[in-house]
Coordinates of C-alpha atoms and ligand atoms in Angstrom, one line a residue:
X1 CA -65.5 -19.8 33.5
X2 CA -62.7 -18.4 35.8
X3 CA -60.2 -20.8 37.1
X4 CA -60.4 -19.7 41.0
X5 CA -57.3 -19.9 43.0
X6 CA -56.3 -18.7 46.4
X7 CA -55.0 -15.3 46.5
X8 CA -51.1 -15.3 46.1
X9 CA -49.3 -15.8 49.3
X10 CA -52.5 -16.8 51.2
X11 CA -52.4 -20.6 51.8
X12 CA -54.9 -23.4 52.4
X13 CA -54.2 -25.6 55.4
X14 CA -55.2 -29.1 54.6
X15 CA -56.5 -31.7 56.6
X16 CA -53.0 -33.6 56.5
X17 CA -51.3 -30.5 58.0
X18 CA -54.1 -29.1 60.1
X19 CA -53.5 -31.9 62.4
X20 CA -49.9 -30.7 63.0
X21 CA -51.3 -27.2 63.6
X22 CA -53.7 -28.5 66.3
X23 CA -50.9 -30.3 68.1
X24 CA -48.9 -27.1 68.0
X25 CA -51.9 -24.8 69.3
X26 CA -52.5 -27.5 72.0
X27 CA -49.0 -27.3 73.3
X28 CA -48.8 -23.7 73.2
X29 CA -52.1 -23.1 75.2
X30 CA -50.9 -25.6 77.8
X31 CA -47.6 -24.0 78.3
X32 CA -49.0 -20.4 78.3
X33 CA -51.7 -21.6 80.9
X34 CA -49.0 -23.0 83.0
X35 CA -47.0 -19.7 83.2
X36 CA -50.4 -17.8 84.2
X37 CA -51.0 -16.1 80.8
X38 CA -54.7 -15.8 79.6
X39 CA -56.0 -15.6 76.0
X40 CA -57.1 -12.2 74.6
X41 CA -59.1 -12.5 71.2
X42 CA -58.8 -9.6 68.9
X43 CA -60.4 -8.2 65.7
X44 CA -58.4 -8.8 62.5
X45 CA -59.1 -5.3 61.1
X46 CA -58.1 -2.1 63.0
X47 CA -57.9 1.6 62.2
X48 CA -54.9 2.2 59.9
X49 CA -53.4 4.9 62.1
X50 CA -53.2 2.3 65.0
X51 CA -50.5 0.5 63.1
X52 CA -48.8 3.8 61.3
X53 CA -48.4 5.2 64.7
X54 CA -47.1 2.5 66.6
X55 CA -45.1 0.3 64.2
X56 CA -43.7 3.7 62.6
X57 CA -44.4 5.4 59.4
X58 CA -40.9 4.7 57.8
X59 CA -40.8 1.0 58.6
X60 CA -41.1 -1.7 55.8
X61 CA -44.4 -2.8 57.2
X62 CA -46.3 0.5 57.0
X63 CA -44.5 1.7 54.0
X64 CA -45.1 -1.3 51.5
X65 CA -46.5 -4.3 53.3
X66 CA -50.1 -3.2 54.7
X67 CA -53.5 -4.3 53.1
X68 CA -55.1 -1.0 53.5
X69 CA -58.4 0.0 52.3
X70 CA -61.3 2.4 52.8
X71 CA -64.6 1.0 54.2
X72 CA -68.0 2.3 53.0
X73 CA -67.7 5.1 55.5
X74 CA -64.3 6.1 54.0
X75 CA -62.5 5.2 57.2
X76 CA -59.1 4.0 56.5
X77 CA -58.8 0.5 57.9
X78 CA -56.1 -2.2 57.6
X79 CA -55.9 -6.1 58.0
X80 CA -53.3 -6.4 61.0
X81 CA -49.7 -6.9 60.0
X82 CA -49.0 -7.9 63.6
X83 CA -50.6 -8.3 66.9
X84 CA -49.0 -6.0 69.5
X85 CA -50.7 -2.7 68.4
X86 CA -54.2 -4.2 68.6
X87 CA -53.4 -5.9 71.9
X88 CA -52.2 -2.5 73.3
X89 CA -55.2 -0.8 72.1
X90 CA -57.5 -3.3 73.6
X91 CA -55.6 -3.1 77.0
X92 CA -56.1 0.8 76.9
X93 CA -59.6 0.8 75.7
X94 CA -60.7 -1.7 78.6
X95 CA -58.3 -0.2 81.2
X96 CA -56.7 -3.6 81.8
X97 CA -53.4 -1.8 82.6
X98 CA -54.5 -1.2 86.1
X99 CA -53.1 -4.5 87.1
X100 CA -50.4 -6.6 85.8
X101 CA -51.7 -8.3 82.6
X102 CA -50.2 -11.5 81.0
X103 CA -51.9 -12.0 77.8
X104 CA -51.6 -14.2 74.6
X105 CA -53.3 -14.2 71.3
X106 CA -53.0 -16.1 68.1
X107 CA -54.1 -15.7 64.5
X108 CA -53.7 -14.6 60.9
X109 CA -51.5 -11.6 60.2
X110 CA -51.3 -10.1 56.7
X111 CA -48.2 -8.4 54.9
X112 CA -47.8 -7.7 51.3
X113 CA -44.3 -9.4 50.9
X114 CA -42.8 -11.6 48.3
X115 CA -44.0 -15.0 49.0
X116 CA -41.5 -17.8 49.5
X117 CA -40.7 -20.7 51.9
X118 CA -41.6 -19.4 55.5
X119 CA -42.9 -16.1 54.1
X120 CA -46.5 -15.6 53.2
X121 CA -49.1 -12.7 52.8
X122 CA -51.6 -14.3 55.2
X123 CA -49.3 -15.9 57.9
X124 CA -50.0 -16.8 61.7
X125 CA -48.4 -15.5 64.8
X126 CA -48.7 -16.5 68.6
X127 CA -48.1 -13.2 70.5
X128 CA -47.5 -13.2 74.2
X129 CA -47.4 -9.7 76.0
X130 CA -46.9 -8.8 79.6
X131 CA -48.0 -5.3 80.9
X132 CA -47.2 -3.4 84.0
X133 CA -43.9 -4.6 84.9
X134 CA -40.7 -2.4 84.5
X135 CA -38.2 -4.8 85.8
X136 CA -36.2 -7.4 83.6
X137 CA -37.6 -10.3 85.5
X138 CA -40.6 -10.0 83.0
X139 CA -38.3 -10.1 79.9
X140 CA -36.6 -13.1 81.6
X141 CA -40.0 -14.8 82.1
X142 CA -40.9 -14.3 78.4
X143 CA -37.7 -15.6 77.3
X144 CA -37.9 -18.7 79.5
X145 CA -41.4 -19.2 78.5
X146 CA -40.6 -19.1 74.7
X147 CA -37.8 -21.7 75.6
X148 CA -40.6 -23.9 77.2
X149 CA -42.4 -23.9 74.0
X150 CA -39.5 -25.1 72.0
X151 CA -38.9 -27.8 74.7
X152 CA -42.5 -29.0 74.7
X153 CA -42.4 -29.0 70.9
X154 CA -39.2 -30.9 70.5
X155 CA -37.5 -28.0 68.5
X156 CA -35.2 -26.7 71.2
X157 CA -32.1 -28.1 69.7
X158 CA -32.8 -26.3 66.3
X159 CA -33.1 -22.6 68.0
X160 CA -30.5 -20.2 69.0
X161 CA -31.4 -17.1 71.4
X162 CA -30.1 -13.8 70.2
X163 CA -30.3 -10.8 72.5
X164 CA -29.4 -7.2 72.6
X165 CA -30.4 -4.0 74.2
X166 CA -31.1 -1.0 72.0
X167 CA -31.4 1.4 75.1
X168 CA -33.7 4.2 75.8
X169 CA -35.2 6.4 73.0
X170 CA -32.9 9.1 73.9
X171 CA -29.8 7.0 73.8
X172 CA -31.0 5.7 70.5
X173 CA -31.5 9.1 69.2
X174 CA -27.7 10.0 70.2
X175 CA -26.5 6.8 68.4
X176 CA -28.7 7.5 65.5
X177 CA -26.9 10.7 64.9
X178 CA -23.4 9.2 65.2
X179 CA -24.4 6.5 62.8
X180 CA -25.9 8.7 60.3
X181 CA -22.7 11.0 60.4
X182 CA -20.4 7.9 59.9
X183 CA -22.6 6.2 57.1
X184 CA -22.9 9.8 55.5
X185 CA -19.1 9.9 55.0
X186 CA -19.4 6.3 53.2
X187 CA -22.5 7.1 51.1
X188 CA -21.4 5.9 47.9
X189 CA -20.5 2.5 49.4
X190 CA -23.9 1.7 50.7
X191 CA -26.5 -0.4 48.7
X192 CA -29.7 1.4 47.3
X193 CA -31.9 0.2 50.1
X194 CA -29.4 1.3 52.8
X195 CA -29.0 4.7 51.1
X196 CA -32.7 5.2 51.4
X197 CA -32.9 4.1 54.9
X198 CA -30.1 6.7 55.8
X199 CA -32.8 9.3 55.4
X200 CA -35.7 7.5 56.7
X201 CA -34.8 4.6 59.2
X202 CA -30.9 4.3 59.6
X203 CA -30.9 1.8 62.5
X204 CA -32.3 -0.7 60.0
X205 CA -29.1 -0.4 58.0
X206 CA -27.5 -2.5 60.9
X207 CA -29.8 -5.4 59.7
X208 CA -28.7 -5.1 55.9
X209 CA -28.0 -8.6 54.2
X210 CA -25.6 -6.9 51.7
X211 CA -22.2 -7.9 52.4
X212 CA -20.5 -4.6 51.3
X213 CA -22.7 -2.6 53.6
X214 CA -22.1 -5.4 56.3
X215 CA -18.2 -4.9 55.8
X216 CA -18.6 -1.0 56.1
X217 CA -20.4 -1.5 59.3
X218 CA -17.4 -3.1 61.0
X219 CA -16.1 0.4 61.6
X220 CA -19.5 2.0 62.6
X221 CA -20.2 3.5 66.0
X222 CA -21.6 0.7 68.3
X223 CA -25.0 1.0 70.0
X224 CA -23.6 -0.3 73.2
X225 CA -21.3 2.9 73.6
X226 CA -24.2 4.9 73.6
X227 CA -26.6 3.1 76.0
X228 CA -28.0 4.7 79.1
X229 CA -27.1 3.4 82.4
X230 CA -30.5 2.3 83.2
X231 CA -30.7 0.2 80.1
X232 CA -27.3 -1.4 80.6
X233 CA -28.1 -2.2 84.2
X234 CA -31.4 -3.9 83.3
X235 CA -29.6 -5.8 80.6
X236 CA -26.9 -6.9 82.9
X237 CA -29.7 -7.9 85.3
X238 CA -31.5 -9.8 82.7
X239 CA -28.4 -11.8 81.6
X240 CA -27.7 -12.7 85.3
X241 CA -31.4 -14.2 85.4
X242 CA -30.8 -16.2 82.2
X243 CA -27.6 -17.6 83.6
X244 CA -29.2 -18.4 87.0
X245 CA -32.0 -20.3 84.8
X246 CA -29.3 -22.1 82.6
X247 CA -30.5 -20.5 79.7
X248 CA -27.9 -20.2 76.8
X249 CA -27.8 -17.0 74.7
X250 CA -25.8 -15.0 72.4
X251 CA -25.6 -11.4 72.6
X252 CA -25.8 -9.9 69.1
X253 CA -25.0 -6.2 69.1
X254 CA -26.3 -6.0 65.5
X255 CA -29.8 -7.0 66.6
X256 CA -32.2 -3.9 66.2
X257 CA -35.6 -5.4 65.2
X258 CA -37.8 -3.9 62.5
X259 CA -40.5 -2.1 64.5
X260 CA -40.3 1.3 65.9
X261 CA -41.8 0.7 69.3
X262 CA -39.1 -1.4 71.0
X263 CA -36.7 -0.1 73.7
X264 CA -34.2 -1.9 76.1
X265 CA -34.3 -5.6 75.5
X266 CA -34.8 -7.2 72.1
X267 CA -34.4 -10.8 71.4
X268 CA -34.8 -13.3 68.6
X269 CA -34.9 -17.0 68.3
X270 CA -33.2 -18.1 65.0
X271 CA -32.5 -21.5 63.4
X272 CA -30.3 -22.4 60.5
X273 CA -32.7 -25.2 59.4
X274 CA -34.9 -22.7 57.3
X275 CA -32.5 -20.9 55.0
X276 CA -33.3 -17.1 54.6
X277 CA -36.4 -17.2 56.8
X278 CA -34.4 -18.2 60.0
X279 CA -36.2 -16.0 62.6
X280 CA -38.9 -18.0 64.3
X281 CA -39.6 -15.6 67.1
X282 CA -38.8 -11.8 67.7
X283 CA -39.8 -9.6 70.7
X284 CA -38.5 -7.2 73.2
X285 CA -39.7 -4.3 75.6
X286 CA -42.0 -1.4 74.5
X287 CA -42.4 0.7 77.5
X288 CA -43.7 3.8 75.6
X289 CA -46.6 2.2 73.6
X290 CA -49.5 2.2 76.2
X291 CA -48.8 5.8 76.9
X292 CA -48.7 6.6 73.3
X293 CA -52.0 5.2 72.8
X294 CA -53.5 7.2 75.6
X295 CA -53.2 5.0 78.4
X296 CA -51.5 5.5 81.7
X297 CA -47.8 5.1 81.4
X298 CA -47.3 1.4 81.6
X299 CA -44.1 -0.7 80.8
X300 CA -44.6 -3.7 78.8
X301 CA -42.8 -6.4 77.0
X302 CA -43.7 -9.2 74.6
X303 CA -42.9 -11.6 71.7
X304 CA -44.5 -13.1 68.5
X305 CA -43.7 -16.5 67.1
X306 CA -44.1 -17.2 63.4
X307 CA -46.3 -20.3 63.2
X308 CA -45.6 -21.3 59.7
X309 CA -41.9 -21.4 60.4
X310 CA -42.5 -23.5 63.6
X311 CA -44.7 -25.9 61.6
X312 CA -41.9 -26.2 58.9
X313 CA -39.3 -27.3 61.8
X314 CA -42.0 -29.6 63.3
X315 CA -42.5 -31.2 59.9
X316 CA -38.8 -31.7 59.5
X317 CA -38.8 -34.0 62.6
X318 CA -41.1 -36.4 61.1
X319 CA -42.4 -37.7 64.3
X320 CA -45.9 -36.6 63.7
X321 CA -48.4 -39.1 62.2
X322 CA -52.1 -37.8 62.0
X323 CA -54.6 -40.1 63.9
X324 CA -56.4 -42.8 61.9
X325 CA -59.7 -44.3 62.2
X326 CA -60.0 -47.0 64.9
X327 CA -63.3 -48.6 64.1
X328 CA -65.3 -48.7 60.7
X329 CA -69.0 -49.7 60.7
X330 CA -70.4 -51.6 58.0
X331 CA -74.2 -52.6 57.4
X332 CA -75.4 -55.2 54.8
X333 CA -78.6 -53.2 54.1
X334 CA -80.7 -50.2 54.7
X335 CA -82.5 -52.0 57.6
X336 CA -79.2 -53.1 59.3
X337 CA -78.1 -49.4 58.7
X338 CA -81.1 -48.3 60.7
X339 CA -80.3 -50.9 63.4
X340 CA -76.7 -49.8 63.9
X341 CA -77.4 -46.1 64.0
X342 CA -78.3 -45.8 67.7
X343 CA -76.0 -48.5 68.7
X344 CA -73.1 -46.6 67.3
X345 CA -74.1 -43.2 68.6
X346 CA -74.1 -45.1 72.1
X347 CA -70.8 -46.5 71.3
X348 CA -69.3 -43.0 70.4
X349 CA -70.1 -41.8 73.7
X350 CA -68.6 -44.8 75.8
X351 CA -65.3 -44.7 73.7
X352 CA -64.7 -40.9 73.4
X353 CA -61.2 -41.4 72.5
X354 CA -61.8 -43.5 69.3
X355 CA -62.3 -42.6 65.8
X356 CA -65.3 -44.4 64.8
X357 CA -66.7 -44.1 61.3
X358 CA -69.8 -45.4 59.7
X359 CA -69.7 -46.2 56.1
X360 CA -71.9 -43.6 54.3
X361 CA -73.3 -43.9 50.8
X362 CA -74.3 -47.6 50.7
X363 CA -72.8 -50.2 48.1
X364 CA -71.8 -53.8 48.3
X365 CA -70.2 -55.4 51.2
X366 CA -67.2 -56.0 49.2
X367 CA -66.9 -52.2 48.7
X368 CA -67.7 -51.3 52.1
X369 CA -64.8 -53.7 53.4
X370 CA -62.5 -52.1 50.8
X371 CA -63.1 -48.7 52.4
X372 CA -62.7 -50.1 55.9
X373 CA -59.4 -51.5 55.1
X374 CA -58.2 -48.2 53.4
X375 CA -59.5 -46.2 56.3
X376 CA -56.7 -47.9 58.5
X377 CA -59.3 -49.0 61.1
X378 CA -58.3 -51.8 63.6
X379 CA -61.8 -53.4 63.6
X380 CA -64.7 -53.5 61.2
X381 CA -68.1 -53.7 62.9
X382 CA -70.5 -55.7 60.9
X383 CA -74.5 -55.4 61.0
X384 CA -76.4 -57.9 58.8
X385 CA -79.6 -59.8 59.1
X386 CA -78.4 -62.4 61.6
X387 CA -76.8 -59.9 63.9
X388 CA -80.1 -57.8 63.8
X389 CA -82.2 -60.8 64.8
X390 CA -79.7 -62.0 67.5
X391 CA -79.0 -58.5 68.9
X392 CA -75.5 -59.0 68.1
X393 CA -72.6 -57.6 66.1
X394 CA -69.7 -59.4 64.2
X395 CA -66.2 -57.7 65.0
X396 CA -63.7 -58.4 62.4
X397 CA -60.1 -57.4 63.3
X398 CA -58.4 -55.8 60.0
X399 CA -54.8 -55.5 61.3
X400 CA -54.2 -59.0 62.6
X401 CA -54.8 -62.5 61.8
X402 CA -57.3 -63.0 64.8
X403 CA -60.5 -64.6 64.0
X404 CA -63.6 -62.6 63.9
X405 CA -66.2 -62.9 66.8
X406 CA -69.8 -62.3 67.0
X407 CA -70.7 -60.7 70.4
X408 CA -74.0 -59.9 71.9
X409 CA -74.6 -56.0 71.7
X410 CA -74.2 -55.5 75.4
X411 CA -70.6 -56.8 75.4
X412 CA -69.4 -54.8 72.5
X413 CA -68.2 -51.7 74.4
X414 CA -66.3 -53.7 77.0
X415 CA -64.5 -55.8 74.2
X416 CA -63.5 -52.6 72.4
X417 CA -62.5 -50.6 75.5
X418 CA -60.1 -53.6 76.3
X419 CA -58.8 -53.8 72.8
X420 CA -57.8 -50.2 72.8
X421 CA -56.6 -49.9 76.3
X422 CA -53.1 -50.1 75.3
X423 CA -53.3 -47.6 72.5
X424 CA -54.9 -45.0 74.7
X425 CA -52.2 -45.3 76.9
X426 CA -54.4 -47.0 80.0
Ligands
ATP1 P1 -38.5 -11.0 58.8 O1 -37.1 -10.4 59.1 O2 -38.4 -12.6 58.6 O3 -39.2 -10.5 57.7 P2 -40.0 -9.6 60.8 O4 -38.9 -9.2 61.6 O5 -40.4 -8.9 59.9 O6 -39.4 -11.0 60.1 P3 -41.8 -9.7 63.0 O7 -42.7 -8.6 62.6 O8 -40.9 -9.5 64.0 O9 -40.9 -10.3 61.8 O10 -42.7 -10.9 63.3 C1 -42.4 -11.9 64.2 C2 -42.3 -13.5 63.5 O11 -43.3 -13.6 62.5 C3 -41.2 -13.3 62.7 O12 -40.0 -13.8 63.3 C4 -41.5 -14.5 61.7 O13 -41.2 -15.8 62.3 C5 -43.0 -14.3 61.5 N1 -43.1 -13.7 60.3 C6 -43.1 -12.4 59.9 N2 -43.4 -12.2 58.7 C7 -43.9 -13.3 58.1 C8 -44.3 -13.6 56.9 N3 -44.6 -12.8 55.8 N4 -44.7 -14.9 56.6 C9 -44.4 -15.8 57.7 N5 -44.0 -15.6 58.9 C10 -43.7 -14.3 59.2
MG2 MG1 -40.6 -8.7 57.6

């Protein structure tokens, strides 16, 4: 028999972790709603061309990271490696860009990369996108919204905002030319990857982790010297808004981002707590993408958060304990179990916040109590013959020295509601 394992880089999220994910997703949904962003749910599979055209033919993602296959009709499809392309496709397809749109989505993305801590082949992103606003107030709102996420999740102190402007496509072309001229003169000193990128995607060389290449770049032409007036005015206005909001940032003139569709503002939130996988969130403006997909010219900006990296940060905080069973129901025999069933269903409806487990699978009183104890429950509810005949229930405290009490059925809910009032924060 084959030993089945999950596919390399594709990870199960087990119950002890899913709790943390639910917390994270709850905070995200609340903050996004608070800022007036609405959820859009998108397919995981799209036409391959959607990604190659928007992200760029010579980017890492499209060159070597996509899961691409032909379906039974021989159409080339890909598992989405990111969410912006699909979101823009949906906006154009449904003509949503007629009015300003503030959208978010969340879910799995797929990239064929070398798996390591904070880097998987199936991973999850939260994407937030704004359409129809050309002014940098949208960029500022997106940044402040991401900051609000970190605040509400308790990871704000671990993250730094890095920000840059990469200008218009025209100014970038001029810079690209100057950069290629400079680097061609130093071709031999470049690492292999950078030599290859010199032909295909020279701006990405600025991102190189190679120390010799980095040293060489100190003397390279600077993107800032080529930036058009409009981009630099918008960047100044954005920084002024961030200053007004008291939002700290670091201008990083090296920041270029790996996808082709960006222009003007780009930003990343980085942390020192995750080693090489230090970027938790990245985004920027992509004013040309809607028109490129056949929609009316519509400015846009957005960002994506890597949720695995956020979960790693949250786990480091250690302040997250999963909820435990509150009440465990024990029955002496089959008849008592039948007697308890409707009563416990009714109890669940009047105590919606409590976790109430009934013992399943029978067994001796002793073994049932052992399970009750292990569940972490505060109380065991016991139904036996005497409880049945007197329409009552025995409540046994499991986490205190208090005596057990036998209550009439109609007093149970009030007793437990009172007992859990403190825990429920009432
Ligand atoms: P990196 O430089 O770490 O590869 P990237 O620039 O390729 O990141 P983006 O395409 O901007 O990443 O995606 C936004 C965020 O999604 C990243 O900042 C990161 O937090 C997360 N992310 C990207 N790729 C992965 C992956 N393979 N596994 C887990 N998270 C990822
Ligand atoms: Mg990457």
